CSV table of C-alpha atoms in Angstrom, one decimal:
chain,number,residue,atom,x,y,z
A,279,UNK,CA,211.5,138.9,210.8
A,280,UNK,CA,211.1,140.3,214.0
A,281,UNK,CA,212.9,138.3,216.1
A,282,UNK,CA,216.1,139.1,213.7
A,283,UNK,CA,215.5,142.6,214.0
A,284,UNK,CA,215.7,142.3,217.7
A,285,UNK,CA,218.8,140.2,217.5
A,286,UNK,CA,220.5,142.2,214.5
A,287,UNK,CA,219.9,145.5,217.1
A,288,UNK,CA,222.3,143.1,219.7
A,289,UNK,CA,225.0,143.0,217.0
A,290,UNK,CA,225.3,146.5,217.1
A,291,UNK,CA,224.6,147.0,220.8
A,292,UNK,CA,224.1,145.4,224.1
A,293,UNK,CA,220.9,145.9,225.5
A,294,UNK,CA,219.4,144.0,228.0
A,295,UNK,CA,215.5,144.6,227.1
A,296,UNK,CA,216.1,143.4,223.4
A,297,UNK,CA,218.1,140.6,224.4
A,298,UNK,CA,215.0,139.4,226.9
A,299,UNK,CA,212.7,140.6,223.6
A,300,UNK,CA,215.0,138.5,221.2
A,301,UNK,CA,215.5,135.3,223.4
A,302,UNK,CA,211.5,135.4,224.1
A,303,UNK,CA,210.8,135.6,220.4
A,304,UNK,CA,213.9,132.5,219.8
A,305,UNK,CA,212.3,130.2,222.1
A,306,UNK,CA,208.4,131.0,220.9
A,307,UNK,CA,209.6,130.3,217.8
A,308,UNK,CA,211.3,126.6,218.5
A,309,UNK,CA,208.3,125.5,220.2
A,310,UNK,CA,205.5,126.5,217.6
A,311,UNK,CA,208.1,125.0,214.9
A,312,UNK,CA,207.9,121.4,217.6
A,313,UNK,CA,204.4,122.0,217.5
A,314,UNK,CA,203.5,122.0,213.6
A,315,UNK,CA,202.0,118.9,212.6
A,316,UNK,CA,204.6,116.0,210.8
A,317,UNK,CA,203.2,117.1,207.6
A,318,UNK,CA,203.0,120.5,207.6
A,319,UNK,CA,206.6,120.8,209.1
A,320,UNK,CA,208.4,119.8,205.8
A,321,UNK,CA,207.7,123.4,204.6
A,322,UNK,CA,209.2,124.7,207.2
A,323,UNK,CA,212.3,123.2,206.4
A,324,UNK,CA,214.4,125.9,204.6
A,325,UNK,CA,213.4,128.5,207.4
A,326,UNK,CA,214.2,126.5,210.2
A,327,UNK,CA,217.5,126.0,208.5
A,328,UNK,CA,218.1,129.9,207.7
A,329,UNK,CA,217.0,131.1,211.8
A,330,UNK,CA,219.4,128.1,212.9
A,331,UNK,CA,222.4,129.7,210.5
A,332,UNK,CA,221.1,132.9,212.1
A,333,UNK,CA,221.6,131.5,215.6
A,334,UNK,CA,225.1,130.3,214.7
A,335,UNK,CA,226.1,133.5,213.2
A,336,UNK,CA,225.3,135.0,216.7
A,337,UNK,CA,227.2,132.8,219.0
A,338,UNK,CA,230.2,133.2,216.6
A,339,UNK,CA,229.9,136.9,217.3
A,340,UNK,CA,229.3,136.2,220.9
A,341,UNK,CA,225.9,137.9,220.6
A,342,UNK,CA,224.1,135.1,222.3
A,343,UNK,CA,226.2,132.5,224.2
A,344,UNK,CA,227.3,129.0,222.5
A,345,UNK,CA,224.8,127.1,225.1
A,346,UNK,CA,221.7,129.2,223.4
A,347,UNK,CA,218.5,127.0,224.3
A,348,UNK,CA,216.5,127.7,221.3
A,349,UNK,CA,219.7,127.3,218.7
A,350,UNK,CA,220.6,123.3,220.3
A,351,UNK,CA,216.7,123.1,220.0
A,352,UNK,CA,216.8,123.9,216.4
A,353,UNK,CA,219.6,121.8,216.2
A,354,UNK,CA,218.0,119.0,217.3
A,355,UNK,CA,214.8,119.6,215.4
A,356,UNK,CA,217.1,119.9,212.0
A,357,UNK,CA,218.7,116.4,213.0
A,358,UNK,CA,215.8,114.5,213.5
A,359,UNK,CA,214.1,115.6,210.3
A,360,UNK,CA,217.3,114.7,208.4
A,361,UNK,CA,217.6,118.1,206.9
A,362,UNK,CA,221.0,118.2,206.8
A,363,UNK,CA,221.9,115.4,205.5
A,364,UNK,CA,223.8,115.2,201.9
A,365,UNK,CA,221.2,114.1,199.1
C-alpha cells in the first residue's frame, strides 16, 4: 500500500523525492517477490498481477516511463509463472 500511495501522489503531481520514494519501493518489491520460495509464490499471484496493472496504469498516464524496470520485471515474473494465461 505504500508504494501506491507514493505513486498515486505522482498522478497528481510531479515530485522528484516521491518519484525516488516510489521507484525504491517498485523495485524492493520485484525482488522480494523473485525471492519468495516456488511454493510460497503461488499466493502471491493475484497481487503481483494487481501492482503490475498498477504499473501499466502509470505508464499510460506517463507517470513513470514505458521502459519502468520493476513493471518488465513483473512482467516477466507473471510470464514465467503462466499467470496470464487463459484457463
Amino acid at each position: 500500500p505504500e508504494m501506491e500511495q507514493w505513486f498515486e501522489s505522482l498522478v497528481y503531481e510531479k515530485n522528484d523525492e516521491a518519484n525516488t520514494r516510489a521507484t525504491a519501493l517498485a523495485a524492493a518489491y520485484v525482488a522480494k517477490l523473485k525471492a519468495t520460495p516456488a511454493d510460497q509464490l503461488a499466493a502471491k499471484k493475484d497481487e503481483a498481477r494487481h501492482v503490475r496493472d498498477v504499473f501499466k496504469y502509470l505508464a499510460r498516464w506517463k507517470v513513470v516511463p514505458d521502459s519502468f524496470q520493476p513493471k518488465a520485471d513483473l512482467q516477466q515474473l507473471i510470464d514465467a509463472q503462466g499467470w496470464d494465461k487463459k484457463r
